[in-house]
XYZ file of C-alpha atoms in Angstrom:
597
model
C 78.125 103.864 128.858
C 79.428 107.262 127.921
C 82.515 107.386 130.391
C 82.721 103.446 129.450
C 83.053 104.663 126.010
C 85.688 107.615 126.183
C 87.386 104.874 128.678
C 87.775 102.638 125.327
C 88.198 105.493 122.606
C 91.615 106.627 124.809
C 92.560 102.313 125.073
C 92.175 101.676 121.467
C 94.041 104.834 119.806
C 96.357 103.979 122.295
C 96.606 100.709 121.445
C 95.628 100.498 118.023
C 96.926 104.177 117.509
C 100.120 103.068 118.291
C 99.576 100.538 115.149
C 99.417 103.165 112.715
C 101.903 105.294 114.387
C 103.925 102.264 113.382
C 103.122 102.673 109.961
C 104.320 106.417 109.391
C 107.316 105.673 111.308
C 107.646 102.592 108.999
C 107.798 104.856 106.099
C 110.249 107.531 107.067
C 113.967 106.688 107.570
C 114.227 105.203 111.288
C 116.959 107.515 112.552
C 115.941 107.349 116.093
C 117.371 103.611 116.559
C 119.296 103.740 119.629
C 122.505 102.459 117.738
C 124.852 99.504 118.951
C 128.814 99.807 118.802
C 129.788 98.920 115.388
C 126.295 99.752 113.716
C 127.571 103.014 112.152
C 130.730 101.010 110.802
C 128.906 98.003 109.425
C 126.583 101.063 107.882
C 129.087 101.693 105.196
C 131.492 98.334 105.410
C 131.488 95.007 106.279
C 134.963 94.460 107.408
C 138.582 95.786 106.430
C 141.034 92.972 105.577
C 144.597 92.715 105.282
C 145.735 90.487 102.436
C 149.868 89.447 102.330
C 151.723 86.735 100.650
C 152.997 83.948 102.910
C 155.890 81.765 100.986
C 154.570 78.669 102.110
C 150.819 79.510 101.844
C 150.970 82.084 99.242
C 147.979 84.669 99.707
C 146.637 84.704 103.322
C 143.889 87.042 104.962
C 146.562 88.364 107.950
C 143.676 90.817 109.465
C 139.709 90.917 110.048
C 138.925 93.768 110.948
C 136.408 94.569 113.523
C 137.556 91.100 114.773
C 134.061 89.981 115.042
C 132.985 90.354 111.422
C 132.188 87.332 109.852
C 133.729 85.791 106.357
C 133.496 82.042 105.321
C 136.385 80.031 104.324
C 135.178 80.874 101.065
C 134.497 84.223 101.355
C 137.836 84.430 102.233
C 139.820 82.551 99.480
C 137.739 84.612 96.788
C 139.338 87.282 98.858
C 142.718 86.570 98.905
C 143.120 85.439 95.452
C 141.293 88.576 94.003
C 143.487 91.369 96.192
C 146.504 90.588 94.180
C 147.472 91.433 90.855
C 148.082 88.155 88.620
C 151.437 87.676 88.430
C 151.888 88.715 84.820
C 150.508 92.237 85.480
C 153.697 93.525 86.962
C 152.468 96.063 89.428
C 155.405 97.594 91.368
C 154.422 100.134 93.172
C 150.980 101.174 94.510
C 147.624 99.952 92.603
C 144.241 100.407 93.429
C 141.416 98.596 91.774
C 137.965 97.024 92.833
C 136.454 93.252 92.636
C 133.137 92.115 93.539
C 132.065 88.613 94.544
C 128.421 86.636 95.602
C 128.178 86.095 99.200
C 128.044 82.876 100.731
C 124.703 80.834 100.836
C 122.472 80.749 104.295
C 124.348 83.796 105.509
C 121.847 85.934 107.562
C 121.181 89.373 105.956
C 121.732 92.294 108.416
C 119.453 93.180 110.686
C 119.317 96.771 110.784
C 116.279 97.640 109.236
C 117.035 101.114 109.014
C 119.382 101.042 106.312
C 116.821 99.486 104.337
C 114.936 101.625 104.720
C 118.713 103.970 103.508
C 118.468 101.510 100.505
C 114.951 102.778 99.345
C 115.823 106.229 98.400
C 118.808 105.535 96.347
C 118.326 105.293 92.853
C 118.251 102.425 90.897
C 121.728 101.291 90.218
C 123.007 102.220 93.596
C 120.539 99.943 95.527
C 122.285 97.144 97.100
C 122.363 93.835 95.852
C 121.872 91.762 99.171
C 123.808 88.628 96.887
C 127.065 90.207 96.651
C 130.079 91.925 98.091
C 132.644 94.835 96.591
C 135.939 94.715 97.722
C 138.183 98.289 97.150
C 141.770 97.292 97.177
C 145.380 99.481 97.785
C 147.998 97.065 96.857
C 151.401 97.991 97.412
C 154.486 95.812 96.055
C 158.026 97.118 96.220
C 161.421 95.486 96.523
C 162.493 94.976 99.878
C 165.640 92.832 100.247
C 165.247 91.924 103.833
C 162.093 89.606 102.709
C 162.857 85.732 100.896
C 161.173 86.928 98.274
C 163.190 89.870 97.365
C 159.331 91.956 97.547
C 157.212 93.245 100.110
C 154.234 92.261 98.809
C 150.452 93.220 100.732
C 146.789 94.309 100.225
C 144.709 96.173 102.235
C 140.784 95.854 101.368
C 137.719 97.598 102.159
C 134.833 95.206 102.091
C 131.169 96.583 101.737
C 127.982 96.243 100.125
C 128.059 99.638 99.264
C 129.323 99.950 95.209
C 130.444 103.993 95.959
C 134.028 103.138 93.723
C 135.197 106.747 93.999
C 134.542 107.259 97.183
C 136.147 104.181 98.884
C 138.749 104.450 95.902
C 139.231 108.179 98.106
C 138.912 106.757 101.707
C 141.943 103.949 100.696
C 144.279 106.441 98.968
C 143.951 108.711 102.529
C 144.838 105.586 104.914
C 146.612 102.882 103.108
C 150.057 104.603 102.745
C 150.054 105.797 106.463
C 148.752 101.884 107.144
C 151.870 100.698 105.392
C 153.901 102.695 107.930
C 151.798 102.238 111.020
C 150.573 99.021 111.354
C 147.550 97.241 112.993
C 146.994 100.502 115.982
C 146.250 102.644 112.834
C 143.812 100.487 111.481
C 142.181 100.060 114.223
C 141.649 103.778 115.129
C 140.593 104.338 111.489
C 138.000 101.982 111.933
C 136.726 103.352 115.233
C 136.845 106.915 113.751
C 134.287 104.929 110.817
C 132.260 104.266 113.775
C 131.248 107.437 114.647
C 130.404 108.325 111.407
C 126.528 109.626 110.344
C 124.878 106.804 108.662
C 124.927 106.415 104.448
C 121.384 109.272 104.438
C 120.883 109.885 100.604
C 120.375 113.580 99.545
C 122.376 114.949 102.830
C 125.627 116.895 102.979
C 127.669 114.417 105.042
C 130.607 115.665 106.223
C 133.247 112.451 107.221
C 136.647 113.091 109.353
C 139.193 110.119 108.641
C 142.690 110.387 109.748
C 142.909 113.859 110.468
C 141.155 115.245 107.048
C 137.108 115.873 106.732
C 135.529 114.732 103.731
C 132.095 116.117 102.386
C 129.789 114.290 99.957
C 126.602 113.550 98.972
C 124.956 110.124 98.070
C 122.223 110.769 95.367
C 118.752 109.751 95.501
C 115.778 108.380 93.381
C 114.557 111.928 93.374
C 117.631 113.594 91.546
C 117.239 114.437 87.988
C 118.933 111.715 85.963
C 122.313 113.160 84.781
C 122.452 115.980 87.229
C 124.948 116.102 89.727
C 124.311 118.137 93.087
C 127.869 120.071 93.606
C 129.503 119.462 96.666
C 131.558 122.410 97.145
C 133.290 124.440 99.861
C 131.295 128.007 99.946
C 131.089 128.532 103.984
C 133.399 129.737 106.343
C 131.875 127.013 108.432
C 133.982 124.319 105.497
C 137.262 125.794 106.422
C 138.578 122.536 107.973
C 137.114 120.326 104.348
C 140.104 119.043 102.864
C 138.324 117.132 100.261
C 135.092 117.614 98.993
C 133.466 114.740 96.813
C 132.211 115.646 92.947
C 130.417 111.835 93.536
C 130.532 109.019 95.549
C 130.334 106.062 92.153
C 131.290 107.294 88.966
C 134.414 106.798 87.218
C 136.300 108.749 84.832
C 134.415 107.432 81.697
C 135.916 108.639 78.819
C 139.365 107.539 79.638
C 138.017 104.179 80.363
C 136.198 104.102 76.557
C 138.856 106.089 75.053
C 141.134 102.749 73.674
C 137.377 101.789 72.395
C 136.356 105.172 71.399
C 134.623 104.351 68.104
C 132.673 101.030 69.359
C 131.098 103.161 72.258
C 127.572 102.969 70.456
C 128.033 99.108 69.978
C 128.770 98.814 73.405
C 125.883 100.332 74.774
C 123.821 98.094 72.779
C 125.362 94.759 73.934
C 125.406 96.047 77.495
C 121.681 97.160 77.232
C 121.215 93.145 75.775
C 123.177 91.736 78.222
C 125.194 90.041 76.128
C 128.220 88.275 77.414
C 131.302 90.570 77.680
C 134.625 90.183 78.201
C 137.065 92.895 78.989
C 141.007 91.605 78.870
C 143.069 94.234 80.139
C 147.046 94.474 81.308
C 146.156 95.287 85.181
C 143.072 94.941 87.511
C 143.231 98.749 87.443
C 142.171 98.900 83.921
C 139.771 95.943 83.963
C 137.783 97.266 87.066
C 137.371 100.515 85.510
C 136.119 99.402 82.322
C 133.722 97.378 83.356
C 132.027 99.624 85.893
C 132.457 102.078 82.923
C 130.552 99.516 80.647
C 128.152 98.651 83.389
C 127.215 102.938 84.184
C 126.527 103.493 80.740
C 123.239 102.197 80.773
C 122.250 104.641 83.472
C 119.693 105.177 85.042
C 118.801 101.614 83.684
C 119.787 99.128 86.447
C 122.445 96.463 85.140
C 120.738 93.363 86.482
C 123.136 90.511 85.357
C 126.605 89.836 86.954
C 129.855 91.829 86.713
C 132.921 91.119 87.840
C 135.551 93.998 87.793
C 138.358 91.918 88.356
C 137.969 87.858 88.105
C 140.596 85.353 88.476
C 140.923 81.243 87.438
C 140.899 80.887 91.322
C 137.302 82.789 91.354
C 134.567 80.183 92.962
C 132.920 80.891 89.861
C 135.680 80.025 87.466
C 134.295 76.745 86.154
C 130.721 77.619 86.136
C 131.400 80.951 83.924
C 134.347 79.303 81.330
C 132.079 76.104 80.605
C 131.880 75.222 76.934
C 128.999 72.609 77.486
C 126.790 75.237 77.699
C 126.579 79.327 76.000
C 128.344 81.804 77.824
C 125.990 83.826 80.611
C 124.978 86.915 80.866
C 127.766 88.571 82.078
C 130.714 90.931 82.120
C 134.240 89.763 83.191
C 137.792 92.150 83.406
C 140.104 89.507 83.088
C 144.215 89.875 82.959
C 145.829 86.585 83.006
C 146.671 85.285 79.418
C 144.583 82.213 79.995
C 142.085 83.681 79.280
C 142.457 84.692 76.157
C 142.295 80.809 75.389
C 139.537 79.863 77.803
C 137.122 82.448 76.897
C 137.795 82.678 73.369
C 134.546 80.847 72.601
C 132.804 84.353 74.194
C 130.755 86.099 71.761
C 132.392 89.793 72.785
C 135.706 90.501 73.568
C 136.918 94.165 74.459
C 141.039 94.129 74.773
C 142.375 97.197 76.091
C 145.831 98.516 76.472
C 147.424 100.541 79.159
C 144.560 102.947 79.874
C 146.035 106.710 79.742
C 145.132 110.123 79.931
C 144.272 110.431 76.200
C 146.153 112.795 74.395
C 144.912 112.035 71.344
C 142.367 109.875 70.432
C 143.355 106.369 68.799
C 142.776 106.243 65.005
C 139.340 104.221 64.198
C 139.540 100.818 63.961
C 137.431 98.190 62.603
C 135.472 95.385 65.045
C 137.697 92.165 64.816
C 136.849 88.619 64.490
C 136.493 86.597 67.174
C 139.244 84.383 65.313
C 141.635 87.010 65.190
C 142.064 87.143 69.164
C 144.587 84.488 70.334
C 146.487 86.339 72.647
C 146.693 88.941 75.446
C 149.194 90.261 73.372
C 146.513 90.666 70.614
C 145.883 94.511 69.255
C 143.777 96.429 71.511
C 139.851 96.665 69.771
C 136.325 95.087 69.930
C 136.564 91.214 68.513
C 132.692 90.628 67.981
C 130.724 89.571 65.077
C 127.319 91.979 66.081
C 126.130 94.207 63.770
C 124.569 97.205 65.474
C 120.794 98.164 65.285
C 121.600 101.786 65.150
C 123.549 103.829 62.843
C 127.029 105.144 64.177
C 126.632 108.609 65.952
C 129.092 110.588 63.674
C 128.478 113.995 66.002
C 129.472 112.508 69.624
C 132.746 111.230 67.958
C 133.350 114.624 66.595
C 132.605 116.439 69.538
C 134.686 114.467 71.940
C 138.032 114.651 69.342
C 137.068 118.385 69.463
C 137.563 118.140 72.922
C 140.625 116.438 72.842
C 142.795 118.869 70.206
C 141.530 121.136 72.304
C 142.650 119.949 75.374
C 139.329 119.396 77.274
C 139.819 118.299 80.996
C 138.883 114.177 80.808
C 136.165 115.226 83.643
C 134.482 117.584 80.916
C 134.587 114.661 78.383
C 133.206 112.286 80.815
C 129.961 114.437 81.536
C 129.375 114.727 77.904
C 129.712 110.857 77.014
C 127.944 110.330 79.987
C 124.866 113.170 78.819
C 124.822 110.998 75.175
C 124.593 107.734 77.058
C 121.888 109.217 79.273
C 119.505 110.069 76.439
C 120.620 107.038 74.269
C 118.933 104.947 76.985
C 115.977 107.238 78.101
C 115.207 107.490 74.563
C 114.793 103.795 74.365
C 113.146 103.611 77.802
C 110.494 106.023 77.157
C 108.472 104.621 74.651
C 107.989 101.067 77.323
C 107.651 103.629 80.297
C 104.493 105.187 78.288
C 103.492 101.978 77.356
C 103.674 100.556 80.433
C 101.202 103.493 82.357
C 98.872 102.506 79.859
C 98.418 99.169 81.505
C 97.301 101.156 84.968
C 93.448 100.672 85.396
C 91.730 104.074 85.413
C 91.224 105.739 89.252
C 87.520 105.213 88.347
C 87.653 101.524 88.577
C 89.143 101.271 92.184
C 86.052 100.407 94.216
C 86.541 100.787 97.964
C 84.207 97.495 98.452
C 86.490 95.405 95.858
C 90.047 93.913 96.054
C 92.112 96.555 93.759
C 92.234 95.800 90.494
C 94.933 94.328 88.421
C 97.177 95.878 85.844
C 96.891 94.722 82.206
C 99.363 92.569 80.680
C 102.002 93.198 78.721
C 101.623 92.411 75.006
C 104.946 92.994 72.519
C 102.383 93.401 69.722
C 100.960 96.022 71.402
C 103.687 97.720 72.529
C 105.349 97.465 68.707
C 102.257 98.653 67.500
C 102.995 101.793 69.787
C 106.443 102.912 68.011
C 105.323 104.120 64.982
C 103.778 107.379 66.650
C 105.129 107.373 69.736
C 108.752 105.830 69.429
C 112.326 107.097 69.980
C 112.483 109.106 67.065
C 110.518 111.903 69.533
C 113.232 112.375 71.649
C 116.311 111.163 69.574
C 117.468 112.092 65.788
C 119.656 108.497 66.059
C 118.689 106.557 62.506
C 118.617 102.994 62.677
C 116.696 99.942 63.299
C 115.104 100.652 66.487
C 112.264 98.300 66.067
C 114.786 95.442 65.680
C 116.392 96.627 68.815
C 113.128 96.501 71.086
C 112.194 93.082 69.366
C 115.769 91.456 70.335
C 114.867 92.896 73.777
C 111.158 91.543 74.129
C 111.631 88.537 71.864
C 110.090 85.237 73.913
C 114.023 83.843 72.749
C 115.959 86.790 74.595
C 113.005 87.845 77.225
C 114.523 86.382 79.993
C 118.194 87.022 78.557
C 117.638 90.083 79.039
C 117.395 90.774 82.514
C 117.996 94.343 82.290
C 114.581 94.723 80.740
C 113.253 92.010 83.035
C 114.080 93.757 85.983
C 113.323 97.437 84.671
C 109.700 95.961 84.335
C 109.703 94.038 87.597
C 110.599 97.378 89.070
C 107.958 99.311 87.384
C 105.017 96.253 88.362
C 105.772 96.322 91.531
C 105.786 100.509 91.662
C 101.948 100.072 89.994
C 100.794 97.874 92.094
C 101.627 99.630 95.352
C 99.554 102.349 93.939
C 96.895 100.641 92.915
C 96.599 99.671 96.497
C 97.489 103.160 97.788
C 94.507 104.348 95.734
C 92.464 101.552 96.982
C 92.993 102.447 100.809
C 92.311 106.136 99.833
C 89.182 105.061 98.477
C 88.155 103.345 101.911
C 88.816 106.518 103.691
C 86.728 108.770 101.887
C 84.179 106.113 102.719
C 81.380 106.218 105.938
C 82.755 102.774 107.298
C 81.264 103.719 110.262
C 77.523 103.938 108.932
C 78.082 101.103 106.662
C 78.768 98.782 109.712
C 75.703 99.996 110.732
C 74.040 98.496 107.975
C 75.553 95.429 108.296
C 75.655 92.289 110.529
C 78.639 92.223 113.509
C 80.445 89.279 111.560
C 80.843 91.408 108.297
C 81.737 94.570 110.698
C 84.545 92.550 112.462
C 85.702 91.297 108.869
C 85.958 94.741 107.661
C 87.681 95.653 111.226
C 90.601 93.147 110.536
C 90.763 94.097 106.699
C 91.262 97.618 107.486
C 93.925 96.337 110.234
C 95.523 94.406 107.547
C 95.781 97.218 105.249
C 97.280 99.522 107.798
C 99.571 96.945 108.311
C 100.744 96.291 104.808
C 100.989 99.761 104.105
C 103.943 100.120 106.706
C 105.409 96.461 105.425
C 105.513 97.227 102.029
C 106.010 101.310 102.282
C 102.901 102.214 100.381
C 102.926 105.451 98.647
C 100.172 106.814 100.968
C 99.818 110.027 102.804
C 100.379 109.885 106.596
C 97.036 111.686 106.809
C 95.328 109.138 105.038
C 96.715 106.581 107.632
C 95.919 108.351 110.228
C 92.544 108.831 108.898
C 92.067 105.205 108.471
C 92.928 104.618 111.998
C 90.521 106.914 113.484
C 87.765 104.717 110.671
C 88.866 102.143 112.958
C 88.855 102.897 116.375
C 84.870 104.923 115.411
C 83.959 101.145 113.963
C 84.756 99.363 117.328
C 83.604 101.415 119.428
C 80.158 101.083 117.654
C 80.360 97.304 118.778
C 79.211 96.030 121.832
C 82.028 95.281 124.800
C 82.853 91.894 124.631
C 83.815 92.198 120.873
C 85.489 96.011 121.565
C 87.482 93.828 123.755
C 88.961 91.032 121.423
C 89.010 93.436 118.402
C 91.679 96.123 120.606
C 93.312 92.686 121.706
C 93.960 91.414 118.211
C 96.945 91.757 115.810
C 96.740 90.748 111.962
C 98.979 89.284 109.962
């Protein structure tokens, strides 16, 4: 019985054992995946896609490339129509802007499970959003008069889930020109060099050769201070051969994007934090994709859960379904450039028009919000046209300090970190107050019984949470006057609850963060327990229940990455294997046998 025994105890922690080595894998980045040809590439893009202008077709997708990736036909047209400028923009020369568009329905998400498992230590609002594509575009038009047309006209495009603006914007600016020159051999060994790439590892120095240059960056993680930025610099001798080195791999130059807005900035904020429709009209997809990632960042580290489009055309597949009047506009921010818009969206509730976005010299002189009525054209005065009335007071100090800046002749980098500092705290000091709130609803660690299912959280009550703001409200962490209460009660009101997604999925987030530790306390709980002498107490059916609960929970904790110590795991294993081989044979035998669900 003894040598039967030790027989069993080496079977079941190696077959079991291998269960909850599973599970601690599970919960550590999988870099040990023997990798496929093209894994590495489709890592950071999808496909790269040439765009040119056929006089009989007009816009045609000339090159997929890898030839395997897959687009549908309508994956496609979004594409073509949204790599060119509208017509009216008059972009000679190069351009480079960014457009994002939903995927088509039924397509099969990826199936390497490691970069979800990437995807998990990004923050927030870099987490990809398995619904849509980016595409980063170089488009190059200059007279040629060799071609019918009198233009060489052509696109090429980056296409990736991936919303890292600068550093694709980077990647496109290194390759496109020489692609102009070279042809289809270059873009092909660009995209092999892609290949061999490390994958997209947040919080690691990556260091990237493309075309001859080597690159250095680092992709942030959930773990980074909000509104610090880890340097990226060249210190070693071992960096000789960096030729660029990354400041960050998403933001954009804020402050020139709000400068022809300057004095609205605080407004915007708070119809962006609403998610309120928004329109941005601007003179090129340059400026319009720039502004609205601008607009859509400033409610960092808050997650912008509606749609965004950073370029959108009348040939978008979403056209109709965003411009219809028989019902109010969505939740949603467009950068628009054709004049038709400015009659088919003039029924929007917000509508930013911008001018030629430059390097601000001097900041424009402050001008009042506009009514809606007043905007009829593209060629309308740059401004805000929007009948809101803020909740806050105006910030006179950030205004002064960035004109400060300006006379005296601040870098537009410097202004940028300090606009995006003011945003930072604008929106932690409105997040805090629901964060504390929010832990409240936790059950105390006294309640978790080992024997029970884990208890729920509480649920959220507005009057309870209003009732929290009078000690405990923004005014601890901000000095900002205003009506802050009417702010939170636009947010949580049973009218704008689900209108406001960003809320909505801020506390979606935050549930499903509770919950998992609720159940990560729970399985602690079991492990500081005898389970061995309690089956003792109990009959072999209740001992084989608690065998395949304790399974189960091993199981979930690797399916749904648990916050749980690998100890603990381990621990729980070793619970398991002592249990069984308290049982007689036949049932050892069916319970090392059996899987859960």
């Amino acid at each position: 019985r003894g040598r039967g025994a030790m027989s069993r105890r080496e079977r079941s922690s190696g077959g079991a054992g291998a269960a909850g080595g599973d599970v601690v894998a599970a919960a550590a980045p999988e870099r040990r995946l023997s990798l496929l040809p093209w894994d590495c590439f489709s890592a950071w893009l999808h496909c790269v896609c040439v765009v040119g202008f056929d006089l009989e077709l007009g816009q045609a997708v000339e090159v997929i490339y890898p030839p395997h990736s897959k687009l549908t036909d309508k994956e496609k047209t979004n594409i073509c129509y949204l790599s060119f400028p509208d017509s009216n923009s008059g972009c000679l020369g190069d351009t480079q802007f960014c457009f994002r568009f939903r995927r088509s329905s039924g397509r099969k998400v990826s199936l390497c499970c490691f970069l979800d498992q990437l995807d998990r230590d990004l923050p927030v609002y870099l987490k990809k959003d398995p619904a849509y594509y980016y595409g980063y575009v170089y488009f190059r038009q200059v007279r040629d008069k060799s071609l019918k047309r009198g233009y060489f006209q052509k696109s090429l495009v980056l296409i990736s889930k991936l919303p890292y603006v600068h550093f694709f914007r980077t990647i496109l600016k290194q390759i496109a020109p020489e692609y102009f020159e070279k042809s289809e051999a270059f873009l092909e060994a660009v995209c092999s060099e892609i290949d061999r790439w490390p994958p997209p590892v947040p919080g690691e120095i990556l260091h990237l050769p493309i075309m001859g240059i080597v690159m250095k960056l680092r992709i942030p993680t959930y773990r980074d201070k909000p509104g610090t930025t880890q340097v990226v610099q060249n210190m070693h001798q071992a960096d000789a051969q960096i030729s660029v080195a990354l400041p960050t791999v998403h933001e954009v130059d804020l402050f020139r994007c709000f400068c022809p807005v300057f004095f609205h900035i605080q407004m915007l904020w708070e119809l962006v934090l609403l998610g309120e429709p928004l329109v941005v009209m601007a003179p090129s997809p340059s400026e319009s994709s720039e502004t609205v990632l601008a607009l859509v960042s400033c409610i960092s580290p808050l997650k912008y859960c509606s749609d965004f489009r950073p370029y959108f055309t009348i040939h978008d597949s979403e056209f109709k379904e965003y411009t219809t009047r028989t019902q109010a506009p969505p939740s949603v921010i467009l950068g628009v450039t054709n004049p038709f818009f400015a009659k088919t969206l003039q029924h929007w509730p917000h509508i930013i028009r911008i001018g030629d976005i430059k390097l601000p010299g001097e900041i424009p002189k402050q001008v009042k919000v506009k009514k809606l009525k007043n905007l009829k054209t593209l060629d309308s005065k740059p401004g805000v046209y929007t009948s809101y009335k803020t909740y806050l007071n105006k910030d006179e100090e950030i205004i002064k300090q960035l004109q400060k800046g300006v006379q005296q002749k601040r870098p537009s980098e410097a202004q940028s970190v300090i606009l995006r500092r003011y945003f930072l705290e604008l929106t932690e000091s409105f997040i805090i107050p629901l964060e504390r709130y929010v832990a409240s609803l936790m059950p105390l660690q006294k309640c978790i019984s080992p024997w029970k299912s884990p208890p729920q959280l509480r649920q959220f009550s507005q009057e309870d949470f209003m009732k929290t703001l009078e000690k405990a409200g923004p005014q601890l962490t901000s000095g900002l006057k205003g009506d802050w209460i009417g702010l939170y009660r636009r947010v949580l009101s049973s009218a704008h609850f689900l209108k406001s997604p960003n809320f909505d999925g801020w506390f979606r987030s935050r549930q499903k963060e509770m919950t998992q530790k609720l159940e990560a306390l729970h399985l602690e709980a079991l492990c500081n327990e005898n389970l061995v002498f309690w089956s003792q107490k109990h009959t072999e059916v209740e001992t084989v229940d608690l065998v395949l609960k304790l399974k189960n929970k091993l199981l979930q904790a690797g399916r749904e990455h648990l916050p749980v110590k690998t100890d603990t795991l381990k621990k729980l294993q070793t619970h398991i294997d002592d249990i069984i081989l308290a049982l007689p044979d036949d049932l050892q035998d069916i319970l090392l046998k059996t899987g859960t669900t």
